[in-house]
Coordinates of C-alpha atoms and ligand atoms in Angstrom, one line a residue:
M524 CA 361.2 32.0 38.9
S525 CA 361.6 34.2 35.8
A526 CA 364.1 37.0 36.1
N527 CA 362.0 39.0 33.8
P528 CA 358.5 38.5 35.2
K529 CA 355.1 39.4 33.7
L530 CA 352.8 41.7 35.5
M531 CA 349.0 41.2 35.7
N532 CA 348.6 43.5 32.7
G533 CA 350.9 41.3 30.6
T534 CA 353.8 43.8 30.4
T535 CA 357.2 42.5 31.2
H536 CA 359.5 44.4 33.5
D537 CA 362.7 43.9 35.3
F538 CA 362.6 45.9 38.6
R539 CA 366.1 46.8 39.6
L540 CA 367.8 48.9 42.3
L541 CA 369.2 52.3 41.5
I542 CA 372.8 52.7 42.8
N543 CA 375.1 55.4 41.6
G544 CA 373.0 56.1 38.6
R545 CA 372.9 52.5 37.4
L546 CA 370.0 50.1 37.5
V547 CA 371.4 47.0 39.1
S548 CA 370.2 43.5 40.0
G549 CA 369.8 42.7 43.7
A550 CA 372.0 40.4 45.7
S551 CA 368.8 38.4 45.8
S552 CA 365.2 38.8 44.8
L553 CA 362.0 39.6 46.6
E554 CA 358.5 38.3 45.8
V555 CA 355.8 41.0 45.5
I556 CA 352.3 39.8 46.2
T557 CA 349.2 41.5 44.7
P558 CA 346.7 41.9 47.6
A559 CA 343.7 41.5 45.3
T560 CA 344.5 37.8 44.9
G561 CA 347.2 37.1 47.6
K562 CA 349.2 35.7 44.7
L563 CA 352.6 36.5 43.2
L564 CA 352.6 39.7 41.2
T565 CA 356.3 39.8 40.3
T566 CA 359.7 39.6 41.7
C567 CA 362.1 42.5 42.1
A568 CA 365.7 43.2 43.1
R569 CA 366.5 42.9 46.8
A570 CA 369.7 44.5 48.3
D571 CA 372.1 43.2 50.8
T572 CA 374.2 45.3 53.2
A573 CA 377.0 45.6 50.7
Q574 CA 374.6 47.2 48.2
L575 CA 373.3 49.4 50.9
D576 CA 376.8 50.6 51.6
Q577 CA 377.4 51.2 47.9
A578 CA 374.2 53.3 47.7
V579 CA 375.2 55.4 50.7
A580 CA 378.8 55.8 49.4
A581 CA 377.4 56.9 46.0
A582 CA 375.1 59.4 47.7
K583 CA 378.0 60.7 49.8
E584 CA 380.2 61.2 46.7
A585 CA 377.4 62.8 44.7
Y586 CA 376.7 65.2 47.6
V587 CA 380.0 67.0 47.0
K588 CA 378.8 68.4 43.7
W589 CA 375.0 68.4 44.2
S590 CA 375.2 70.4 47.4
V591 CA 376.9 73.3 45.6
T592 CA 374.9 73.0 42.4
P593 CA 372.8 76.2 42.1
I594 CA 369.3 75.8 43.5
E595 CA 367.9 76.9 40.1
V596 CA 369.5 73.8 38.5
R597 CA 368.2 71.5 41.2
R598 CA 364.7 73.1 40.8
Q599 CA 364.8 72.4 37.1
A600 CA 365.7 68.8 37.7
L601 CA 362.7 68.4 40.0
V602 CA 360.4 70.0 37.3
K603 CA 361.8 67.5 34.7
I604 CA 361.1 64.6 37.1
A605 CA 357.5 65.9 37.6
D606 CA 357.1 66.2 33.8
A607 CA 358.4 62.6 33.3
L608 CA 356.0 61.3 35.9
T609 CA 353.1 63.2 34.4
A610 CA 353.9 61.6 31.0
R611 CA 353.9 58.1 32.6
S612 CA 351.2 58.7 35.2
S613 CA 348.8 56.0 34.0
E614 CA 351.6 53.4 34.1
F615 CA 352.5 54.4 37.6
A616 CA 348.8 54.4 38.7
R617 CA 348.2 50.9 37.4
L618 CA 351.4 49.5 39.0
L619 CA 350.3 51.2 42.3
T620 CA 347.0 49.5 42.2
E621 CA 348.6 46.2 41.4
E622 CA 351.1 46.4 44.3
Q623 CA 349.1 48.3 46.9
G624 CA 345.5 47.3 46.1
K625 CA 343.7 50.7 46.1
P626 CA 341.1 51.4 43.4
L627 CA 342.6 52.6 40.2
A628 CA 341.0 56.1 40.4
H629 CA 342.5 56.5 43.9
A630 CA 345.9 55.3 42.6
A631 CA 345.7 57.9 39.9
G632 CA 344.9 60.5 42.6
E633 CA 348.0 59.4 44.5
V634 CA 350.2 59.7 41.5
G635 CA 348.7 63.2 40.8
G636 CA 349.3 64.1 44.4
A637 CA 352.9 63.0 44.2
I638 CA 353.5 65.1 41.1
A639 CA 351.8 68.1 42.7
M640 CA 354.1 67.6 45.7
I641 CA 357.2 67.7 43.5
R642 CA 356.0 70.8 41.7
A643 CA 355.1 72.5 45.0
F644 CA 358.6 72.0 46.4
A645 CA 360.2 72.9 43.1
A646 CA 358.5 76.3 43.5
M647 CA 359.9 76.9 47.0
D648 CA 363.1 78.7 48.0
L649 CA 365.8 78.9 50.6
K650 CA 366.8 82.5 50.5
P651 CA 369.4 83.9 52.9
K652 CA 367.7 85.9 55.6
I653 CA 369.3 89.1 57.1
L654 CA 368.7 88.9 60.8
R655 CA 370.5 92.1 61.6
E656 CA 372.2 94.8 59.5
T657 CA 373.8 97.8 61.3
D658 CA 376.8 100.0 60.5
A659 CA 378.9 97.7 62.6
E660 CA 377.7 94.2 61.6
R661 CA 375.7 92.1 59.3
I662 CA 374.2 88.8 60.5
V663 CA 372.8 86.4 57.9
Q664 CA 371.0 83.1 58.3
L665 CA 371.5 80.5 55.6
H666 CA 369.8 77.1 55.2
V667 CA 372.5 74.6 54.1
P668 CA 372.0 71.0 53.2
L669 CA 372.7 68.2 55.6
G670 CA 374.3 65.4 53.5
V671 CA 372.9 61.9 52.7
V672 CA 369.2 61.5 53.6
A673 CA 367.6 58.1 54.2
A674 CA 364.0 58.2 53.1
I675 CA 362.1 55.3 54.6
T676 CA 358.5 54.8 53.6
P677 CA 355.5 52.6 54.5
W678 CA 353.1 50.7 52.2
N679 CA 349.9 52.7 52.4
F680 CA 350.9 55.6 50.1
P681 CA 354.2 54.5 48.7
L682 CA 354.5 57.3 46.1
V683 CA 353.2 60.4 47.8
L684 CA 355.0 59.8 51.0
L685 CA 358.2 59.3 49.1
M686 CA 357.9 62.6 47.2
I687 CA 357.2 64.5 50.5
K688 CA 360.8 63.5 51.4
V689 CA 362.7 63.3 48.2
A690 CA 361.6 66.6 46.6
P691 CA 362.5 68.8 49.5
A692 CA 365.7 66.8 50.3
L693 CA 367.0 67.2 46.7
L694 CA 365.9 70.8 46.3
A695 CA 367.8 71.7 49.5
G696 CA 371.0 70.1 48.1
N697 CA 371.0 66.7 49.9
T698 CA 371.3 63.4 48.2
V699 CA 369.0 60.5 49.0
V700 CA 368.9 56.7 49.6
A701 CA 365.2 55.6 49.5
K702 CA 364.0 52.4 51.0
P703 CA 360.3 51.5 50.4
A704 CA 358.3 49.0 52.4
P705 CA 359.0 45.4 51.2
T706 CA 355.4 44.8 50.2
T707 CA 355.2 47.9 47.9
P708 CA 358.6 48.4 46.4
L709 CA 357.6 48.6 42.7
T710 CA 356.5 52.1 42.2
T711 CA 359.6 53.4 44.1
L712 CA 361.8 51.2 41.8
L713 CA 360.0 52.6 38.7
F714 CA 360.5 56.1 40.1
G715 CA 364.2 55.2 40.4
E716 CA 364.2 54.4 36.6
V717 CA 362.8 57.9 35.9
C718 CA 365.5 59.5 38.1
A719 CA 368.3 57.5 36.6
E720 CA 367.8 59.5 33.4
L721 CA 367.3 62.9 34.9
L722 CA 369.7 63.2 37.9
P723 CA 373.5 62.9 38.2
P724 CA 374.7 59.5 39.4
G725 CA 374.3 59.0 43.1
V726 CA 372.0 61.9 43.8
F727 CA 369.1 59.5 44.2
N728 CA 369.4 55.8 45.0
V729 CA 366.8 53.1 45.7
I730 CA 367.4 49.9 47.7
V731 CA 364.8 47.3 48.6
D732 CA 364.9 45.0 51.6
Q733 CA 362.7 42.5 53.4
N734 CA 362.4 44.6 56.6
D735 CA 366.1 43.8 57.3
L736 CA 368.1 46.9 56.1
G737 CA 366.3 49.8 57.8
G738 CA 368.4 49.6 60.9
F739 CA 371.6 49.5 58.9
L740 CA 370.5 52.6 57.1
T741 CA 369.5 54.6 60.2
Q742 CA 372.7 53.7 62.0
H743 CA 375.0 54.3 59.0
P744 CA 377.7 56.9 59.9
D745 CA 377.5 58.5 56.4
V746 CA 373.8 59.1 56.7
A747 CA 373.1 62.6 58.0
K748 CA 369.3 62.6 58.3
V749 CA 366.5 60.0 58.5
A750 CA 363.1 60.9 57.2
F751 CA 360.9 58.1 58.4
T752 CA 357.2 57.4 57.9
G753 CA 355.8 54.3 59.5
S754 CA 354.4 52.9 62.7
T755 CA 355.1 54.3 66.2
A756 CA 356.7 51.0 67.2
T757 CA 359.2 51.1 64.4
G758 CA 359.6 54.9 65.0
R759 CA 360.8 54.2 68.5
K760 CA 363.5 51.8 67.1
V761 CA 364.6 54.4 64.6
M762 CA 364.9 57.1 67.2
A763 CA 367.1 54.8 69.4
S764 CA 369.2 53.8 66.4
V765 CA 370.1 57.3 65.3
A766 CA 371.2 58.3 68.8
G767 CA 374.7 56.9 68.3
T768 CA 375.4 59.4 65.5
L769 CA 373.0 62.2 66.6
K770 CA 371.4 62.3 63.1
R771 CA 368.7 64.7 62.2
L772 CA 365.3 62.9 62.3
T773 CA 361.8 63.4 61.1
L774 CA 359.2 60.8 62.4
E775 CA 355.7 60.6 60.9
L776 CA 354.1 57.8 62.8
G777 CA 350.8 56.2 63.7
G778 CA 347.6 57.9 64.8
N779 CA 344.3 57.1 66.4
D780 CA 342.4 60.1 65.2
A781 CA 339.0 60.9 66.6
A782 CA 336.0 62.6 64.9
I783 CA 334.0 64.7 67.4
V784 CA 330.4 65.3 66.2
L785 CA 328.7 68.2 67.9
D786 CA 324.9 68.2 68.5
D787 CA 324.0 70.8 65.8
V788 CA 325.0 68.9 62.6
N789 CA 323.0 67.4 59.8
V790 CA 323.6 63.7 60.5
K791 CA 323.2 62.4 56.9
E792 CA 325.7 64.9 55.4
V793 CA 328.3 64.5 58.2
A794 CA 327.9 60.7 58.3
A795 CA 328.9 60.5 54.6
K796 CA 332.0 62.6 55.2
I797 CA 333.0 60.7 58.3
Y798 CA 332.6 57.4 56.5
Q799 CA 334.8 58.6 53.7
G800 CA 337.4 59.9 56.1
A801 CA 337.5 56.5 57.9
M802 CA 337.3 54.1 55.0
V803 CA 339.5 55.7 52.3
N804 CA 342.4 53.4 51.3
S805 CA 340.6 50.7 53.2
G806 CA 341.2 52.6 56.4
Q807 CA 345.0 52.4 55.9
V808 CA 345.7 56.0 56.4
C809 CA 347.7 57.5 59.2
L810 CA 345.2 60.3 59.4
A811 CA 342.1 58.2 58.9
I812 CA 339.2 58.8 61.3
K813 CA 339.7 55.8 63.6
R814 CA 337.1 56.6 66.3
V815 CA 333.9 58.6 66.3
Y816 CA 332.3 60.4 69.3
V817 CA 328.6 61.3 68.9
P818 CA 326.2 63.1 71.3
D819 CA 323.3 61.0 72.8
A820 CA 320.7 62.7 70.8
L821 CA 322.3 61.9 67.4
Y822 CA 323.8 58.5 68.2
E823 CA 321.1 56.2 66.8
A824 CA 320.8 58.2 63.6
M825 CA 324.6 58.4 63.1
C826 CA 325.1 54.7 63.6
A827 CA 322.3 53.8 61.3
E828 CA 323.6 56.1 58.5
L829 CA 327.2 54.8 58.8
A830 CA 325.9 51.2 58.7
V831 CA 323.9 52.0 55.5
L832 CA 327.0 53.5 53.8
A833 CA 329.1 50.5 54.8
A834 CA 326.6 48.0 53.5
A835 CA 326.4 49.8 50.2
T836 CA 330.2 50.0 49.5
V837 CA 331.5 48.0 46.6
V838 CA 334.6 46.1 47.8
G839 CA 336.8 44.4 45.2
D840 CA 339.8 44.3 43.0
G841 CA 341.1 47.9 42.5
L842 CA 341.4 47.2 38.8
D843 CA 337.6 46.8 38.5
A844 CA 336.0 50.1 37.6
A845 CA 333.1 49.5 40.0
T846 CA 335.3 49.0 43.0
E847 CA 335.0 51.6 45.8
M848 CA 337.2 49.9 48.3
G849 CA 340.2 47.6 47.7
P850 CA 341.8 44.9 49.8
L851 CA 344.1 45.4 52.8
Q852 CA 347.6 45.8 51.5
N853 CA 349.3 42.7 52.9
K854 CA 348.7 39.5 54.8
V855 CA 350.1 40.7 58.1
Q856 CA 347.8 43.7 58.1
Y857 CA 344.9 41.6 57.0
E858 CA 345.4 39.2 59.9
K859 CA 345.8 42.1 62.3
V860 CA 342.5 43.7 61.2
K861 CA 340.8 40.3 61.6
E862 CA 341.9 40.4 65.3
F863 CA 340.3 43.8 65.6
L864 CA 337.1 42.2 64.2
D865 CA 337.2 39.6 66.9
D866 CA 337.6 42.3 69.5
A867 CA 334.7 44.2 68.0
W868 CA 332.4 41.2 68.2
Q869 CA 333.5 40.6 71.8
H870 CA 333.3 44.1 73.1
G871 CA 330.8 45.9 70.9
K872 CA 327.8 45.6 68.6
V873 CA 328.7 45.1 65.0
I874 CA 326.0 46.7 62.8
A875 CA 327.7 46.4 59.4
G876 CA 330.4 44.1 57.9
G877 CA 332.3 42.3 60.6
R878 CA 334.0 39.7 58.5
A879 CA 336.6 38.9 55.9
L880 CA 335.2 38.4 52.4
D881 CA 334.9 34.8 51.3
R882 CA 337.2 35.1 48.3
E883 CA 340.9 35.1 47.6
G884 CA 342.9 38.3 48.5
Y885 CA 343.0 40.4 51.6
F886 CA 339.4 41.7 51.7
I887 CA 337.6 42.9 54.8
A888 CA 334.0 44.1 54.6
P889 CA 333.7 47.7 55.8
T890 CA 332.6 47.4 59.4
I891 CA 330.7 49.7 61.8
V892 CA 330.8 48.9 65.5
R893 CA 328.6 50.6 68.2
D894 CA 328.2 50.3 71.9
I895 CA 331.8 49.5 72.5
S896 CA 333.7 50.5 75.6
D897 CA 336.6 53.0 75.6
D898 CA 339.1 50.4 76.7
A899 CA 338.4 47.9 73.9
R900 CA 341.4 47.3 71.6
L901 CA 339.5 48.7 68.7
V902 CA 339.2 52.0 70.5
R903 CA 342.6 52.3 72.1
E904 CA 344.9 51.0 69.3
E905 CA 345.4 51.9 65.7
Q906 CA 343.3 49.5 63.7
F907 CA 344.6 50.7 60.3
G908 CA 341.7 49.0 58.5
P909 CA 338.1 49.4 57.6
V910 CA 336.6 48.9 61.0
L911 CA 335.2 51.9 62.7
P912 CA 334.0 52.2 66.3
V913 CA 331.3 54.7 67.2
M914 CA 331.0 55.9 70.8
K915 CA 328.3 57.9 72.5
Y916 CA 328.9 60.9 74.8
T917 CA 326.7 63.0 77.1
D918 CA 329.1 65.7 78.1
L919 CA 331.4 67.5 75.6
D920 CA 334.2 68.1 78.0
D921 CA 334.2 64.5 78.9
A922 CA 334.2 63.5 75.2
I923 CA 337.3 65.7 74.6
A924 CA 339.1 64.1 77.6
R925 CA 338.3 60.7 76.1
V926 CA 339.6 61.8 72.7
N927 CA 342.8 63.0 74.2
D928 CA 343.4 59.9 76.4
T929 CA 345.8 58.3 73.9
E930 CA 349.5 58.2 73.3
Y931 CA 348.8 59.4 69.7
G932 CA 348.3 63.0 68.5
L933 CA 348.4 63.0 64.7
G934 CA 345.1 64.5 63.5
G935 CA 341.4 64.7 64.3
T936 CA 338.2 66.3 63.1
V937 CA 335.4 68.4 64.6
W938 CA 331.9 68.5 62.9
G939 CA 329.6 71.3 63.9
A940 CA 327.4 74.0 62.5
D941 CA 328.7 76.8 64.8
P942 CA 332.2 77.8 63.6
A943 CA 333.3 79.4 66.9
R944 CA 332.2 76.5 69.0
A945 CA 333.9 74.0 66.6
F946 CA 337.1 76.1 66.6
D947 CA 337.1 76.0 70.4
V948 CA 336.8 72.3 70.5
A949 CA 339.5 71.9 67.8
Q950 CA 341.9 73.9 70.0
R951 CA 341.4 71.5 72.8
V952 CA 342.2 68.3 70.7
A953 CA 345.8 67.4 71.5
S954 CA 347.1 66.7 68.0
G955 CA 349.2 68.2 65.2
T956 CA 346.3 68.8 62.7
V957 CA 342.6 69.3 63.3
W958 CA 340.1 69.7 60.5
I959 CA 336.7 71.3 60.9
N960 CA 333.8 70.1 58.7
K961 CA 336.3 68.5 56.3
H962 CA 338.9 65.9 56.5
L963 CA 342.3 64.7 55.0
E964 CA 343.0 67.9 53.1
L965 CA 346.8 68.2 53.0
P966 CA 347.9 71.1 50.8
P967 CA 351.6 70.8 49.9
D968 CA 352.3 74.3 51.2
I969 CA 350.9 73.7 54.7
P970 CA 353.2 71.9 57.3
F971 CA 352.0 68.7 58.7
A972 CA 353.5 67.2 61.9
G973 CA 352.4 64.9 64.6
A974 CA 352.1 65.6 68.4
K975 CA 352.9 63.2 71.2
Q976 CA 353.9 59.7 70.0
S977 CA 352.7 60.3 66.5
G978 CA 356.1 61.8 65.8
F979 CA 357.9 65.1 65.3
G980 CA 359.4 67.3 62.7
A981 CA 357.2 68.8 59.9
E982 CA 356.7 67.5 56.4
M983 CA 355.4 69.7 53.6
G984 CA 355.4 73.5 53.5
Q985 CA 358.4 75.7 54.0
E986 CA 359.0 74.0 57.4
G987 CA 359.0 70.7 55.6
L988 CA 361.7 72.0 53.3
E989 CA 363.8 73.5 56.1
E990 CA 363.7 70.1 57.9
F991 CA 366.2 69.0 55.3
T992 CA 368.6 71.8 56.1
Q993 CA 370.9 73.1 58.8
S994 CA 370.4 76.7 59.9
K995 CA 373.8 78.4 59.6
I996 CA 374.6 81.9 60.9
I997 CA 377.2 84.1 59.3
N998 CA 378.0 87.0 61.7
M999 CA 380.2 89.6 60.0
A1000 CA 381.9 92.7 61.4
K1001 CA 381.8 95.7 59.1
G1002 CA 384.2 98.6 58.5
Ligands
NAD1892 P1 356.4 50.0 59.6 O1 356.8 50.9 60.7 O2 356.2 48.6 59.8 O3 357.3 50.2 58.3 C1 357.7 51.5 57.8 C2 359.0 51.4 57.1 O4 360.0 51.1 58.1 C3 359.1 50.2 56.1 O5 359.9 50.7 55.0 C4 359.9 49.2 56.9 O6 360.6 48.3 56.0 C5 360.9 50.1 57.6 N1 361.4 49.5 58.8 C6 361.1 48.3 59.5 N2 361.9 48.1 60.5 C7 362.8 49.1 60.6 C8 363.8 49.5 61.4 N3 364.1 48.7 62.5 N4 364.5 50.6 61.2 C9 364.2 51.4 60.1 N5 363.2 51.1 59.3 C10 362.5 50.0 59.5 O7 355.0 50.7 59.1 P2 354.0 50.2 58.0 O8 353.3 49.0 58.6 O9 354.7 50.0 56.7 O10 353.0 51.4 57.9 C11 351.9 51.6 58.6 C12 352.1 52.6 59.8 O11 352.6 53.8 59.2 C13 350.9 53.0 60.5 O12 351.2 53.1 61.9 C14 350.6 54.4 60.0 O13 349.8 55.2 60.9 C15 351.9 54.9 59.8 N6 351.9 56.1 58.8 C16 352.2 57.3 59.3 C17 352.1 58.4 58.4 C18 352.3 59.8 58.9 O14 352.6 60.7 58.1 N7 352.3 60.0 60.2 C19 351.8 58.2 57.1 C20 351.5 56.9 56.6 C21 351.6 55.8 57.5

């Protein structure tokens, strides 16, 4: 295999790790598959445990200076990184489509979102807060950095989920070791190249693994905090592994978000929005609509509309301008979604899609399933793919109970014409975020956190920044 492989667009690039400010080859290399063909896209550097140790040691050493660097200087560094990403945004977008599969316009949207996230954090502050001031005493609360942060990310939104961690961690004065998912390491490595020129050595490091180094990172005695996004199953392992060192921990995990449709909606309008909320990124979104509950009177019409939308969707290579939905990101996920299709055929009525596309790559036709029981796998588990079950309800209280009957509690949506009634229903959905008459809006200044086994600890907003700090009280006698 070439050490300097060609990408699909014909450019040549050597993707290397970033350790202590230097771009270095890996102890071995990793094959990266492009999901639109299932074929090799390129190879990149893969780290071993010695390189992981070097990255953590570099971050630990860099922390000594970075943590006392004035916040204004750290802020300016983030702005420069955002500017550099902006200048190279089309390169990042194309690489993201090649490694992740999403349509190029969506990849450009993710790159734009990642840049917006950095700029939003760069504009935030961690000002000392005077909790009490009397003639006798002054009590001040500070937010001080923690140390080395491990940023572990999944493959569905490799860039934006990285920035949600890296930008606040660096602004607060921490240093970072990032570890992307093994099937989407390239945009993170390219981001490392940008940072190599703009940050002091060791402040930001990137290692790549093949699902074998995460545990070493989360257990490492010199890592102070783990910021993890991934599945609930892995989140449980991460939580167990940080216990030995009592690290700070943020877990953004899986979801099985429901859309509750009330009986006063315009079915055509709402169906289009629900479809979009379920199928964006080929359904590979933690907060995607993964179940729909529709009142008896609207059930036939809603199912029919969703089926029409699914049948009309153009599925294909994300690099084709006409493509509206790309492939599943990797083979494991593709096989998993095919199992959900089998379950759908067995336990429900498939009214659109229902099969993998007969072509190379990891393509699944957008699928709508009706008349499926609440205990089918497709309803109970996180499908993380373009297969949407639609259930009927007669009684709203009963529907809310069915929605809440899950270990997950990430998000959800309510669709209704009466705002007060929709708000009341939203209050009763047991999850961290509920949207009403819209979906998947995640403003960088609004905190986002899961309930139940969808995780804990906020990302984004001031809370998301303070998650990368320790509250410190200075209690001073006067006079
Ligand atoms: P995953 O849990 O398999 O992997 C996530 C990351 O964890 C990868 O970088 C992986 O290499 C790493 N990892 C694997 N084993 C590890 C271990 N033992 N210790 C530490 N790290 C380890 O998840 P995935 O399949 O990449 O992503 C899909 C999942 O992520 C879905 O469940 C989805 O809902 C969830 N997700 C959640 C959010 C959110 O914000 N809540 C956002 C996106 C995705």
